[in-house]
Structure formats: C-alpha cells, structure tokens
C-alpha cells in the first residue's frame, strides 16, 4: 500500500468497522505493521499537526481528551529525532514544563500519551531520575521543570519548549517570561503549548501575539480514542454550559456581558504573598442537597488587615477549599480543617437551606469552633454587588492559584449567574468578605450600634 493510500484512510480507519480495519491491516507487510503505531503523520488529527509557516509558539487549544498531550509529545519527538536513531534532529535541548514536577513526570513523560509511550523502541529516551532528564540515543536532552518555580527557569537555555496546561499555571506570566528568555538556542527555537482554555489574561495575550499560531479541537474530535459512554455522560451533564464550552468544546470564553468581575480585573489583583492578618474568616456555602450530583460546597478562606479606618481595610483571598462532597460530615470536616489550618477567627455559614443542621454538623467535628450563621435576604447578584465594589476600590487581592473561584466570578453578571449549577464558591466569597469588611463598615456608620 502506497503512502498516499495509507494517508487517505487515516481519517476513517480508527472509526471504521472491525472488518474494514482487519482488511486494512492484512494489506500491510510485517515491517509496515511494526512501524504503523509510530507514524503519527498518518494517525494525527488535523489539530495535532503543527501549522506551516514562520511561527515561534504553537498553541493547541482543545477540550478534555482532545489529544493535546499526544500532539505535544509527538511534536517533541519530531523535533529531537533524526532520520536514523543516532542522527541529530532539529532540537538538542528541550524544556518540558508543567504546573508541578509531578504533572510533568506523570503526564508528559510517563503518561499514556507521554514521550516514553510515543517513541519507537530504538529511539526511546532514557530517564535519569536524579536529574529529571530524558536522554535520547542521538544525545538530545529534555529537562523537566515546574512552572510553580519560575526562578528555576532563569539559567537553562533551550531550542524547543513544550508547556502543558499553561492556562492553569498559578504563576503563568512569570514562568512564561523566564521561558522566553531561555528559548534562544539554534536557528529557529520554538515552543508548543498544549492547554484547555481558561479565561486568563496570560493566554489571551499569548494568542494575540503575531508570532503565535493556534490549532483547536473539541473533545468530540478524538471520540475514536475515548472510552465508550464518556462523551455521552459529560455532554449530558455539561453540554451547553459555560464549563462545557470551555472543557469540552475547548472555547476560550470572553467576559460575560454585564459581569461583576472581568478576567483583566482579576488578573490585576493577583499577589504572591500574604501579609500578617488581623482577622481570618472561613466561609461556607453548603449544598442544598446531599446526594450524588449535588452542587459543590463552597469553602473560601479570606484574611483582612485592619489598618486605619474601616474604609482603609484590605483583604486577601487565601484559599479556595471548596469540595465536591454530598455528605455533610465530609464538607464540614473540610471547612473545620481550613479553619484550623489558618488559625481562623470565625467560621461563617449561610443557612437559608440547612438551618440549624449546618451548625450541628460543624460542631460534631469541633464543638469549640467560633461559628456564626448568616441568612441571605437578597438575591445572589444583589448580595455580590457590594463585594464587587470592594474589588473596584482595589481593596481585595487574590493569592495566585484561585482559578476555579475566578472562573465562577467572571460568570456572575447583573442578569444572574451565567454558569451551570450554583455559584457556590462566589457565595462563600461574598459571605467571607461581608463578615470581614461590609458588616464592620455598617457598624462604624451607625452610632447607635457603636454605643456613641
């Protein structure tokens, strides 16, 4: 069978009936059969192949399971391999960067679609665990890095970089800047970014650069390689929602019309360190039901610095400890653990639905917790508006890494919550900042409450 004939069947053979697949395979020689799994140009989907032209960064945007990791690993392989196992390829020094070192090792190197899996046996690299290094038979090397430590990227230099899930890196801007300074070897150094999109300024800025090219595919594009029933399940649960558009369709969503918070505003309020707080509060937004498929329990930790008058106070959102747990004892335990982890002054819980049950279950975990229940007398948007005003005044900051909370915040609009389900994280955030900053301000403004 000629190469052109092989290529013509590439888009259909994986999804063809078993009889058609058997016919195809029986026409191949033994050597062709052994080589077939490693001919990625034959198997690849259109979004998995690098675009032609003079580009510096190739961004592969895709839904979950769309084949991004395989595309990234195959691109690295194509860069380092030469025509024979010991022949030199285009790249000799590669940087492999994920959010954490564990993710780099377990996904990019040893994952089902990682480098050790896609390389042919005679060209498979050796793993040097002590140096976090891959070494190919032709001498090319790839070193692993964590985006959580941008300073570790100051010294190394590369002629190729593969960055995985860049949109969820906590220190994306700093790490990417350091990578760009190191991408300086060879005649044409290039980077490949594989990521599910998120509303981040870093990703939008990267896509806007003239030296960036992009390919895109939804999860559905790779259906032939996904478990039976997976697409039906996730599309039934998330299809049509903002989360589904992002995680399944691979869309980079724009700001919701009338949003109380925008991506750019939240990007501007990021900090790397927290001050010494005068008070810390853990707030809970309990789920209204306790069965599988219930909304998450929003658990948000916020601290405040009480310098000057109440209108000068500044807050920092420290952690999103929200948990997908239907059983009250599970989410109550998570909230109490957060309370003790930060030495919090109070645990605040909305009890519109749970009533006295919320306090009772919390006190089963720890009877000594300083607890206060709150009742929502306004709608979610009305309750969030004064909190959004605190952000506009520059009085609230976020410790980096709160993307799940921030995703919900950017979907809270004047017309209601644009996401699917309940804005559990935002509700907990509202109650934490209300207890720390809104309620004290009301007390300050009312002389009768202050006893004046």
CSV table of C-alpha atoms in Angstrom, one decimal:
chain,number,residue,atom,x,y,z
A,1,UNK,CA,0.0,0.0,0.0
A,2,UNK,CA,1.4,3.4,-1.0
A,3,UNK,CA,1.9,6.2,1.5
A,4,UNK,CA,-0.8,8.2,-0.2
A,5,UNK,CA,-3.2,5.3,0.1
A,6,UNK,CA,-2.3,5.0,3.8
A,7,UNK,CA,-2.9,8.7,4.4
A,8,UNK,CA,-6.2,8.7,2.6
A,9,UNK,CA,-7.5,6.2,5.1
A,10,UNK,CA,-6.1,7.9,8.1
A,11,UNK,CA,-9.3,9.9,9.0
A,12,UNK,CA,-11.6,6.9,8.8
A,13,UNK,CA,-9.7,3.8,9.8
A,14,UNK,CA,-9.9,4.3,13.6
A,15,UNK,CA,-13.7,4.7,13.5
A,16,UNK,CA,-14.3,2.0,10.8
A,17,UNK,CA,-16.0,-1.3,11.4
A,18,UNK,CA,-13.8,-4.2,12.6
A,19,UNK,CA,-14.0,-5.9,9.2
A,20,UNK,CA,-12.7,-2.7,7.5
A,21,UNK,CA,-9.8,-2.4,10.0
A,22,UNK,CA,-8.9,-6.1,9.5
A,23,UNK,CA,-8.8,-5.6,5.7
A,24,UNK,CA,-6.6,-2.6,6.1
A,25,UNK,CA,-4.1,-4.3,8.4
A,26,UNK,CA,-4.0,-7.5,6.4
A,27,UNK,CA,-2.7,-5.5,3.4
A,28,UNK,CA,0.4,-4.3,5.3
A,29,UNK,CA,3.8,-6.0,5.4
A,30,UNK,CA,5.3,-7.1,8.8
A,31,UNK,CA,7.6,-4.1,8.7
A,32,UNK,CA,4.8,-1.7,8.0
A,33,UNK,CA,2.7,-3.2,10.8
A,34,UNK,CA,5.6,-2.7,13.3
A,35,UNK,CA,6.1,0.9,12.1
A,36,UNK,CA,2.4,1.9,11.9
A,37,UNK,CA,1.9,2.8,15.6
A,38,UNK,CA,4.7,5.4,15.3
A,39,UNK,CA,3.7,7.1,12.0
A,40,UNK,CA,2.0,10.0,13.7
A,41,UNK,CA,1.6,11.9,10.5
A,42,UNK,CA,-0.8,9.1,9.4
A,43,UNK,CA,-2.8,8.9,12.6
A,44,UNK,CA,-2.8,12.5,13.6
A,45,UNK,CA,-6.0,14.6,13.6
A,46,UNK,CA,-5.6,18.0,11.8
A,47,UNK,CA,-5.3,20.0,15.1
A,48,UNK,CA,-2.5,17.7,16.2
A,49,UNK,CA,-0.1,18.7,13.4
A,50,UNK,CA,2.0,21.9,13.5
A,51,UNK,CA,0.9,24.6,11.1
A,52,UNK,CA,3.3,25.6,8.3
A,53,UNK,CA,5.0,29.0,8.3
A,54,UNK,CA,7.3,31.1,10.4
A,55,UNK,CA,6.0,31.0,14.0
A,56,UNK,CA,7.6,30.9,17.4
A,57,UNK,CA,4.8,29.5,19.5
A,58,UNK,CA,2.2,26.9,18.6
A,59,UNK,CA,-0.8,26.8,20.9
A,60,UNK,CA,-3.0,23.7,20.8
A,61,UNK,CA,-6.4,24.6,22.4
A,62,UNK,CA,-8.7,21.7,23.0
A,63,UNK,CA,-11.3,20.1,25.1
A,64,UNK,CA,-10.6,17.4,27.7
A,65,UNK,CA,-9.4,14.3,25.9
A,66,UNK,CA,-9.0,16.0,22.5
A,67,UNK,CA,-5.4,14.6,22.1
A,68,UNK,CA,-3.4,17.6,23.2
A,69,UNK,CA,-0.9,15.7,25.2
A,70,UNK,CA,-0.2,13.2,22.4
A,71,UNK,CA,0.3,16.1,20.0
A,72,UNK,CA,2.8,17.8,22.3
A,73,UNK,CA,4.7,14.6,22.8
A,74,UNK,CA,4.8,13.9,19.1
A,75,UNK,CA,6.0,17.4,18.4
A,76,UNK,CA,8.9,17.0,20.8
A,77,UNK,CA,9.7,13.6,19.2
A,78,UNK,CA,9.7,15.2,15.7
A,79,UNK,CA,12.0,18.0,16.9
A,80,UNK,CA,14.6,15.7,18.6
A,81,UNK,CA,14.6,12.7,16.2
A,82,UNK,CA,16.8,12.5,13.1
A,83,UNK,CA,16.4,10.2,10.1
A,84,UNK,CA,18.1,7.3,12.0
A,85,UNK,CA,18.2,6.6,15.7
A,86,UNK,CA,21.6,8.2,16.2
A,87,UNK,CA,21.3,11.1,13.7
A,88,UNK,CA,20.9,14.6,15.1
A,89,UNK,CA,17.5,16.2,14.9
A,90,UNK,CA,16.4,19.9,14.9
A,91,UNK,CA,16.4,20.2,18.7
A,92,UNK,CA,19.1,19.2,21.2
A,93,UNK,CA,17.9,20.9,24.4
A,94,UNK,CA,14.2,20.8,25.3
A,95,UNK,CA,12.3,22.2,28.2
A,96,UNK,CA,9.3,20.2,29.5
A,97,UNK,CA,7.2,22.4,31.7
A,98,UNK,CA,4.0,21.6,33.7
A,99,UNK,CA,2.4,23.3,36.6
A,100,UNK,CA,4.1,20.9,39.0
A,101,UNK,CA,7.0,18.5,38.7
A,102,UNK,CA,4.7,15.5,39.4
A,103,UNK,CA,2.5,16.5,36.5
A,104,UNK,CA,5.5,16.9,34.2
A,105,UNK,CA,6.8,13.5,35.0
A,106,UNK,CA,3.5,11.6,35.2
A,107,UNK,CA,1.8,13.2,32.2
A,108,UNK,CA,4.4,14.5,29.8
A,109,UNK,CA,7.0,11.7,30.3
A,110,UNK,CA,5.3,8.5,31.6
A,111,UNK,CA,1.6,9.2,30.8
A,112,UNK,CA,-0.4,7.1,28.3
A,113,UNK,CA,0.3,9.8,25.6
A,114,UNK,CA,3.7,10.9,27.0
A,115,UNK,CA,7.1,10.7,25.5
A,116,UNK,CA,8.1,7.3,26.7
A,117,UNK,CA,4.9,5.9,25.1
A,118,UNK,CA,5.2,7.6,21.7
A,119,UNK,CA,8.8,7.0,20.9
A,120,UNK,CA,9.8,3.8,18.9
A,121,UNK,CA,11.9,1.3,20.9
A,122,UNK,CA,15.1,2.1,19.1
A,123,UNK,CA,14.7,5.8,19.7
A,124,UNK,CA,13.2,5.8,23.1
A,125,UNK,CA,15.0,8.1,25.6
A,126,UNK,CA,16.5,7.0,28.9
A,127,UNK,CA,15.1,8.5,32.1
A,128,UNK,CA,17.6,10.0,34.5
A,129,UNK,CA,15.5,10.3,37.6
A,130,UNK,CA,18.1,12.2,39.8
A,131,UNK,CA,18.4,14.9,37.2
A,132,UNK,CA,14.8,14.9,36.0
A,133,UNK,CA,16.1,14.4,32.5
A,134,UNK,CA,15.4,12.4,29.3
A,135,UNK,CA,18.4,11.5,27.1
A,136,UNK,CA,17.8,10.2,23.5
A,137,UNK,CA,20.1,7.8,21.7
A,138,UNK,CA,21.2,10.7,19.5
A,139,UNK,CA,22.3,12.8,22.5
A,140,UNK,CA,19.3,15.2,22.6
A,141,UNK,CA,18.1,16.0,26.1
A,142,UNK,CA,14.8,17.2,27.7
A,143,UNK,CA,14.7,18.5,31.2
A,144,UNK,CA,11.6,18.8,33.4
A,145,UNK,CA,10.6,22.0,35.2
A,146,UNK,CA,7.7,23.1,37.4
A,147,UNK,CA,6.0,26.4,36.5
A,148,UNK,CA,5.4,26.9,40.2
A,149,UNK,CA,9.1,27.9,40.5
A,150,UNK,CA,9.8,30.5,37.8
A,151,UNK,CA,13.3,31.3,39.2
A,152,UNK,CA,14.4,27.8,38.3
A,153,UNK,CA,14.0,28.7,34.7
A,154,UNK,CA,16.5,31.6,34.8
A,155,UNK,CA,19.6,29.6,33.9
A,156,UNK,CA,18.7,26.9,31.4
A,157,UNK,CA,18.5,27.5,27.7
A,158,UNK,CA,16.6,25.7,25.0
A,159,UNK,CA,15.9,25.3,21.3
A,160,UNK,CA,12.4,23.8,22.0
A,161,UNK,CA,9.9,24.0,24.8
A,162,UNK,CA,6.7,22.0,25.5
A,163,UNK,CA,4.5,23.7,28.0
A,164,UNK,CA,1.5,21.7,29.2
A,165,UNK,CA,-1.8,23.2,30.6
A,166,UNK,CA,-0.3,26.7,30.7
A,167,UNK,CA,-3.8,28.2,31.3
A,168,UNK,CA,-3.9,26.8,34.8
A,169,UNK,CA,-0.4,27.6,35.9
A,170,UNK,CA,-0.5,29.7,39.1
A,171,UNK,CA,2.5,31.8,38.1
A,172,UNK,CA,1.9,31.7,34.3
A,173,UNK,CA,3.2,35.1,33.4
A,174,UNK,CA,6.4,34.9,35.4
A,175,UNK,CA,7.2,31.3,34.3
A,176,UNK,CA,6.4,32.1,30.6
A,177,UNK,CA,8.6,35.2,30.7
A,178,UNK,CA,11.5,33.2,32.0
A,179,UNK,CA,11.0,30.5,29.3
A,180,UNK,CA,11.1,33.1,26.6
A,181,UNK,CA,14.5,34.4,27.8
A,182,UNK,CA,15.7,30.8,27.7
A,183,UNK,CA,14.4,29.9,24.3
A,184,UNK,CA,17.5,31.1,22.5
A,185,UNK,CA,19.4,28.1,21.0
A,186,UNK,CA,19.6,27.1,17.4
A,187,UNK,CA,18.5,28.8,14.3
A,188,UNK,CA,14.7,28.5,14.9
A,189,UNK,CA,13.8,27.9,18.6
A,190,UNK,CA,10.1,27.2,19.0
A,191,UNK,CA,7.5,26.4,21.7
A,192,UNK,CA,4.5,24.2,21.8
A,193,UNK,CA,1.7,24.9,24.3
A,194,UNK,CA,-1.0,22.3,25.0
A,195,UNK,CA,-3.8,23.5,27.1
A,196,UNK,CA,-7.5,23.5,27.9
A,197,UNK,CA,-8.5,27.2,27.6
A,198,UNK,CA,-9.4,29.3,30.6
A,199,UNK,CA,-10.3,33.0,30.9
A,200,UNK,CA,-6.8,34.2,31.7
A,201,UNK,CA,-5.0,37.3,30.5
A,202,UNK,CA,-1.8,35.4,30.0
A,203,UNK,CA,-3.4,33.0,27.5
A,204,UNK,CA,-5.3,35.8,25.6
A,205,UNK,CA,-2.1,37.9,25.4
A,206,UNK,CA,-0.1,34.9,24.0
A,207,UNK,CA,-2.8,34.2,21.4
A,208,UNK,CA,-2.8,37.9,20.3
A,209,UNK,CA,1.0,37.8,19.5
A,210,UNK,CA,1.8,37.9,15.8
A,211,UNK,CA,4.4,35.0,16.3
A,212,UNK,CA,1.7,32.7,17.8
A,213,UNK,CA,-0.3,30.2,15.7
A,214,UNK,CA,-3.2,28.1,17.1
A,215,UNK,CA,-5.0,24.9,16.3
A,216,UNK,CA,-8.2,23.9,18.1
A,217,UNK,CA,-10.4,20.9,18.5
A,218,UNK,CA,-13.3,19.9,20.8
A,219,UNK,CA,-13.3,16.7,22.8
A,220,UNK,CA,-15.6,15.1,20.2
A,221,UNK,CA,-12.8,15.3,17.6
A,222,UNK,CA,-11.0,12.5,19.3
A,223,UNK,CA,-14.0,10.3,20.0
A,224,UNK,CA,-12.4,7.2,18.4
A,225,UNK,CA,-9.8,7.1,21.2
A,226,UNK,CA,-12.1,7.8,24.2
A,227,UNK,CA,-13.9,5.4,26.4
A,228,UNK,CA,-17.4,4.3,25.4
A,229,UNK,CA,-20.0,6.3,27.2
A,230,UNK,CA,-17.6,9.1,28.2
A,231,UNK,CA,-18.9,11.7,25.7
A,232,UNK,CA,-22.5,10.8,26.4
A,233,UNK,CA,-22.0,11.3,30.1
A,234,UNK,CA,-20.1,14.6,30.1
A,235,UNK,CA,-22.1,16.1,27.3
A,236,UNK,CA,-25.3,15.3,29.0
A,237,UNK,CA,-24.1,16.8,32.2
A,238,UNK,CA,-22.1,19.8,30.9
A,239,UNK,CA,-23.3,20.4,27.4
A,240,UNK,CA,-24.4,24.0,26.7
A,241,UNK,CA,-22.9,25.3,29.9
A,242,UNK,CA,-20.0,27.7,30.1
A,243,UNK,CA,-18.0,25.0,31.7
A,244,UNK,CA,-18.9,22.6,28.9
A,245,UNK,CA,-18.0,25.1,26.3
A,246,UNK,CA,-14.6,25.6,27.9
A,247,UNK,CA,-13.8,22.0,28.9
A,248,UNK,CA,-15.4,20.1,26.1
A,249,UNK,CA,-15.6,22.5,23.2
A,250,UNK,CA,-12.2,24.0,24.1
A,251,UNK,CA,-13.5,27.5,23.7
A,252,UNK,CA,-11.7,30.5,25.1
A,253,UNK,CA,-14.7,32.3,26.6
A,254,UNK,CA,-14.9,36.0,26.6
A,255,UNK,CA,-16.2,38.0,29.5
A,256,UNK,CA,-19.9,37.6,30.2
A,257,UNK,CA,-22.0,40.7,29.3
A,258,UNK,CA,-22.6,42.7,32.5
A,259,UNK,CA,-20.1,40.7,34.5
A,260,UNK,CA,-19.4,41.9,38.0
A,261,UNK,CA,-15.8,40.8,37.6
A,262,UNK,CA,-13.8,40.6,34.4
A,263,UNK,CA,-10.7,38.5,33.6
A,264,UNK,CA,-8.5,41.5,33.4
A,265,UNK,CA,-9.7,42.9,36.7
A,266,UNK,CA,-9.0,39.7,38.5
A,267,UNK,CA,-5.6,39.3,36.8
A,268,UNK,CA,-4.7,42.7,38.2
A,269,UNK,CA,-5.4,41.8,41.8
A,270,UNK,CA,-3.0,38.8,42.0
A,271,UNK,CA,-0.4,38.6,44.7
A,272,UNK,CA,2.3,36.1,45.6
A,273,UNK,CA,2.5,36.6,49.3
A,274,UNK,CA,0.1,37.4,52.1
A,275,UNK,CA,0.5,40.0,54.9
A,276,UNK,CA,0.1,39.4,58.6
A,277,UNK,CA,-3.7,39.4,59.0
A,278,UNK,CA,-5.7,40.9,61.9
A,279,UNK,CA,-8.6,38.5,61.2
A,280,UNK,CA,-9.2,35.4,59.1
A,281,UNK,CA,-12.6,34.0,58.2
A,282,UNK,CA,-13.6,30.7,56.6
A,283,UNK,CA,-17.0,30.9,54.9
A,284,UNK,CA,-19.2,28.0,53.8
A,285,UNK,CA,-21.9,27.9,51.2
A,286,UNK,CA,-23.4,24.4,51.9
A,287,UNK,CA,-25.1,22.4,49.1
A,288,UNK,CA,-28.8,22.3,49.3
A,289,UNK,CA,-29.0,18.6,48.7
A,290,UNK,CA,-27.0,15.6,49.9
A,291,UNK,CA,-26.9,13.1,47.0
A,292,UNK,CA,-24.6,12.3,44.2
A,293,UNK,CA,-24.6,15.1,41.7
A,294,UNK,CA,-25.2,17.8,44.3
A,295,UNK,CA,-23.6,21.2,43.9
A,296,UNK,CA,-20.2,21.6,45.5
A,297,UNK,CA,-19.8,23.0,49.0
A,298,UNK,CA,-18.1,26.4,48.6
A,299,UNK,CA,-15.4,26.9,51.2
A,300,UNK,CA,-13.4,30.2,50.9
A,301,UNK,CA,-10.7,31.5,53.3
A,302,UNK,CA,-10.1,35.3,53.5
A,303,UNK,CA,-7.9,37.4,55.7
A,304,UNK,CA,-8.1,41.2,56.4
A,305,UNK,CA,-5.6,43.8,57.5
A,306,UNK,CA,-7.4,46.3,59.7
A,307,UNK,CA,-5.1,49.4,59.3
A,308,UNK,CA,-6.6,52.9,59.6
A,309,UNK,CA,-10.3,53.4,59.4
A,310,UNK,CA,-12.7,50.6,58.3
A,311,UNK,CA,-12.7,52.1,54.8
A,312,UNK,CA,-8.9,51.6,54.6
A,313,UNK,CA,-9.0,47.9,55.4
A,314,UNK,CA,-7.5,45.5,52.9
A,315,UNK,CA,-8.4,41.8,52.3
A,316,UNK,CA,-6.7,38.9,50.6
A,317,UNK,CA,-8.5,35.7,49.4
A,318,UNK,CA,-6.1,33.0,50.6
A,319,UNK,CA,-7.6,29.7,49.6
A,320,UNK,CA,-10.5,28.0,47.8
A,321,UNK,CA,-11.0,24.9,49.8
A,322,UNK,CA,-14.4,24.0,48.1
A,323,UNK,CA,-15.2,20.4,47.9
A,324,UNK,CA,-17.4,18.1,45.8
A,325,UNK,CA,-19.0,16.2,48.7
A,326,UNK,CA,-22.6,15.3,49.1
A,327,UNK,CA,-22.3,14.1,52.8
A,328,UNK,CA,-22.5,17.0,55.3
A,329,UNK,CA,-19.9,15.4,57.5
A,330,UNK,CA,-17.3,15.5,54.7
A,331,UNK,CA,-17.7,19.2,53.7
A,332,UNK,CA,-18.0,20.2,57.4
A,333,UNK,CA,-14.7,18.4,58.1
A,334,UNK,CA,-13.0,20.2,55.2
A,335,UNK,CA,-14.3,23.6,56.5
A,336,UNK,CA,-13.1,22.9,60.0
A,337,UNK,CA,-9.7,21.8,58.7
A,338,UNK,CA,-9.3,25.0,56.8
A,339,UNK,CA,-10.4,26.9,60.0
A,340,UNK,CA,-7.5,25.3,62.0
A,341,UNK,CA,-5.0,25.4,59.1
A,342,UNK,CA,-5.1,29.2,59.1
A,343,UNK,CA,-5.9,29.8,62.7
A,344,UNK,CA,-9.1,31.5,61.6
A,345,UNK,CA,-11.2,33.7,64.0
A,346,UNK,CA,-14.6,32.6,62.7
A,347,UNK,CA,-16.4,30.1,60.5
A,348,UNK,CA,-19.3,31.7,58.7
A,349,UNK,CA,-22.0,29.6,57.1
A,350,UNK,CA,-25.1,30.5,55.0
A,351,UNK,CA,-28.1,28.6,56.5
A,352,UNK,CA,-31.0,29.6,54.3
A,353,UNK,CA,-31.5,26.0,53.3
A,354,UNK,CA,-29.7,24.0,56.0
A,355,UNK,CA,-31.0,25.8,59.1
A,356,UNK,CA,-29.6,24.5,62.4
A,357,UNK,CA,-28.3,21.4,60.7
A,358,UNK,CA,-25.3,23.3,59.4
A,359,UNK,CA,-24.1,24.3,62.9
A,360,UNK,CA,-24.9,20.9,64.4
A,361,UNK,CA,-22.8,19.1,61.8
A,362,UNK,CA,-19.9,21.5,62.2
A,363,UNK,CA,-19.9,21.1,66.0
A,364,UNK,CA,-19.8,17.4,65.6
A,365,UNK,CA,-16.4,17.9,64.0
A,366,UNK,CA,-15.3,20.5,66.6
A,367,UNK,CA,-17.5,21.9,69.3
A,368,UNK,CA,-15.2,24.7,70.0
A,369,UNK,CA,-15.2,26.4,66.6
A,370,UNK,CA,-16.2,30.1,66.6
A,371,UNK,CA,-19.3,29.9,64.4
A,372,UNK,CA,-21.8,32.3,63.0
A,373,UNK,CA,-24.7,31.6,60.8
A,374,UNK,CA,-25.9,34.1,58.1
A,375,UNK,CA,-29.1,34.4,56.1
A,376,UNK,CA,-29.4,35.7,52.6
A,377,UNK,CA,-32.1,38.3,52.5
A,378,UNK,CA,-31.2,39.4,48.9
A,379,UNK,CA,-30.7,37.6,45.6
A,380,UNK,CA,-27.2,36.4,44.7
A,381,UNK,CA,-26.4,39.3,42.4
A,382,UNK,CA,-27.6,41.9,44.9
A,383,UNK,CA,-25.5,40.3,47.6
A,384,UNK,CA,-22.4,40.2,45.3
A,385,UNK,CA,-22.6,43.8,44.1
A,386,UNK,CA,-21.1,45.5,47.3
A,387,UNK,CA,-18.4,42.8,47.2
A,388,UNK,CA,-17.6,43.7,43.6
A,389,UNK,CA,-17.4,47.3,44.7
A,390,UNK,CA,-14.6,46.4,47.1
A,391,UNK,CA,-12.7,45.0,44.2
A,392,UNK,CA,-13.2,48.1,42.1
A,393,UNK,CA,-11.8,50.1,45.0
A,394,UNK,CA,-8.7,47.9,45.0
A,395,UNK,CA,-9.3,46.7,48.5
A,396,UNK,CA,-9.3,42.9,47.7
A,397,UNK,CA,-6.4,40.8,46.4
A,398,UNK,CA,-6.1,37.2,45.5
A,399,UNK,CA,-3.3,34.8,46.2
A,400,UNK,CA,-2.4,33.2,42.9
A,401,UNK,CA,-3.9,29.9,42.0
A,402,UNK,CA,-7.7,30.5,42.6
A,403,UNK,CA,-8.7,29.8,39.0
A,404,UNK,CA,-11.9,27.8,39.8
A,405,UNK,CA,-13.2,30.6,42.0
A,406,UNK,CA,-12.2,33.2,39.5
A,407,UNK,CA,-14.0,31.3,36.7
A,408,UNK,CA,-17.2,31.5,38.7
A,409,UNK,CA,-16.7,35.2,39.5
A,410,UNK,CA,-16.4,36.1,35.8
A,411,UNK,CA,-19.7,34.4,35.1
A,412,UNK,CA,-21.6,36.4,37.8
A,413,UNK,CA,-23.5,39.1,35.9
A,414,UNK,CA,-26.2,41.6,36.5
A,415,UNK,CA,-28.7,39.3,34.9
A,416,UNK,CA,-27.7,36.4,37.1
A,417,UNK,CA,-25.1,33.5,37.1
A,418,UNK,CA,-24.2,32.6,33.6
A,419,UNK,CA,-22.6,29.2,34.6
A,420,UNK,CA,-24.2,25.9,35.2
A,421,UNK,CA,-25.3,24.9,38.7
A,422,UNK,CA,-24.8,27.1,41.7
A,423,UNK,CA,-22.1,29.8,42.2
A,424,UNK,CA,-21.1,28.1,45.4
A,425,UNK,CA,-17.6,29.5,45.5
A,426,UNK,CA,-18.8,33.0,44.9
A,427,UNK,CA,-21.4,32.8,47.5
A,428,UNK,CA,-18.8,31.7,50.1
A,429,UNK,CA,-16.6,34.5,49.0
A,430,UNK,CA,-19.4,37.0,49.4
A,431,UNK,CA,-20.1,35.9,53.0
A,432,UNK,CA,-16.4,35.9,54.0
A,433,UNK,CA,-15.9,39.5,52.7
A,434,UNK,CA,-19.2,40.6,54.2
A,435,UNK,CA,-18.2,39.4,57.6
A,436,UNK,CA,-14.7,40.9,57.4
A,437,UNK,CA,-15.4,44.3,55.6
A,438,UNK,CA,-19.1,45.0,54.9
A,439,UNK,CA,-20.6,44.3,58.3
A,440,UNK,CA,-17.9,46.2,60.2
A,441,UNK,CA,-18.4,49.2,57.9
A,442,UNK,CA,-22.1,49.2,58.7
A,443,UNK,CA,-21.4,49.1,62.4
A,444,UNK,CA,-19.0,52.0,62.0
A,445,UNK,CA,-21.5,54.1,60.2
A,446,UNK,CA,-24.3,53.6,62.8
A,447,UNK,CA,-23.5,55.5,66.0
A,448,UNK,CA,-26.2,53.6,68.0
A,449,UNK,CA,-24.6,50.3,67.3
A,450,UNK,CA,-21.2,51.7,68.3
A,451,UNK,CA,-22.7,53.0,71.6
A,452,UNK,CA,-21.9,56.6,70.8
